[in-house]
Amino acid sequence: ITPDEYVSRLGADAVRVYLMFIGPWEQGGEWDDRGINGISRWLNRVWALALDGYTPSSEDASQTKELRHIIHKTIKKVSEDLERFHFNTMIAALMEFTNYLGKAREEGAVASDAFGEAIDSLMLMLAPSTPHLAEELWERTGHPYSIHSQAFPCWDEALAAEERVTLVIQVNGKVRDKVEVPVTISEDEARELALGREKIRAYLDDKKVNKVIYVPRRLVN
């Protein structure tokens, strides 16, 4: 399919990102007009996020902390995906990041400097995929020329690390419950939590538990 029509209507960056997104880079994917329109709408949301400004209505330290975690988690994911040519999952991570920032902007509870850091990080992470859009936004947000001579953002491993994980609880190998737990949970704490869950007690029906298999931070069976 000749891309000229789509480039003239949606821009070269939208076409480039869609080609990166439709499937694993080495395998390609099915072209779908509806899909590229979705990419265009996402890039328009990025544009609005970067240029509409942000003034917090209140500041919540816990939400600001979570935002910084999401920033560094996304930088790590995007950096690793770039190295591996996993462009489709890289774009998916940036879309998820954009959605998160949109909600944070609406709620207005994160600190303005943290939100600014997030927007700068988003533009820098987008630069390899949307060079024209990123350059324009970089200039319009008051940064020196050029975004393509800036260092790619680095992540802090401590900030990127998850503080909570989803613990899957099985009975006889079948998933019966899931629960969010601190990443520091011990085996004894996980076992006690699992056996105390109402859903799990219903399956045990006062039977004796002969064996418990524990996979750290992932599973109690």
CSV table of N, CA, C and O in Angstrom, one decimal, residues 23 27 84 101 111 131 160 163:
chain,number,residue,atom,x,y,z
A,23,GLY,N,2.7,-5.3,14.6
A,23,GLY,CA,3.1,-6.6,14.9
A,23,GLY,C,4.6,-6.7,15.2
A,23,GLY,O,5.3,-5.6,15.1
A,27,GLN,N,8.2,-9.8,11.7
A,27,GLN,CA,7.1,-10.5,11.1
A,27,GLN,C,6.1,-9.7,10.3
A,27,GLN,O,5.4,-10.2,9.5
A,84,ARG,N,15.9,-4.5,21.8
A,84,ARG,CA,15.5,-5.8,21.3
A,84,ARG,C,14.7,-5.7,20.0
A,84,ARG,O,14.2,-6.7,19.4
A,101,LEU,N,-0.9,9.5,32.3
A,101,LEU,CA,-0.7,10.9,32.4
A,101,LEU,C,-2.0,11.7,32.2
A,101,LEU,O,-2.2,12.7,32.9
A,111,ALA,N,2.5,16.5,41.9
A,111,ALA,CA,3.3,17.7,41.9
A,111,ALA,C,3.6,18.2,40.5
A,111,ALA,O,3.8,17.3,39.6
A,131,PRO,N,10.0,11.4,15.1
A,131,PRO,CA,11.0,12.5,15.2
A,131,PRO,C,10.5,13.9,14.9
A,131,PRO,O,10.9,14.8,15.6
A,160,ALA,N,12.0,2.2,39.6
A,160,ALA,CA,11.3,1.4,38.7
A,160,ALA,C,10.7,0.1,39.3
A,160,ALA,O,9.8,-0.5,38.8
A,163,GLU,N,6.5,-2.1,44.0
A,163,GLU,CA,6.3,-2.3,45.5
A,163,GLU,C,5.3,-3.3,45.9
A,163,GLU,O,5.3,-3.8,46.9
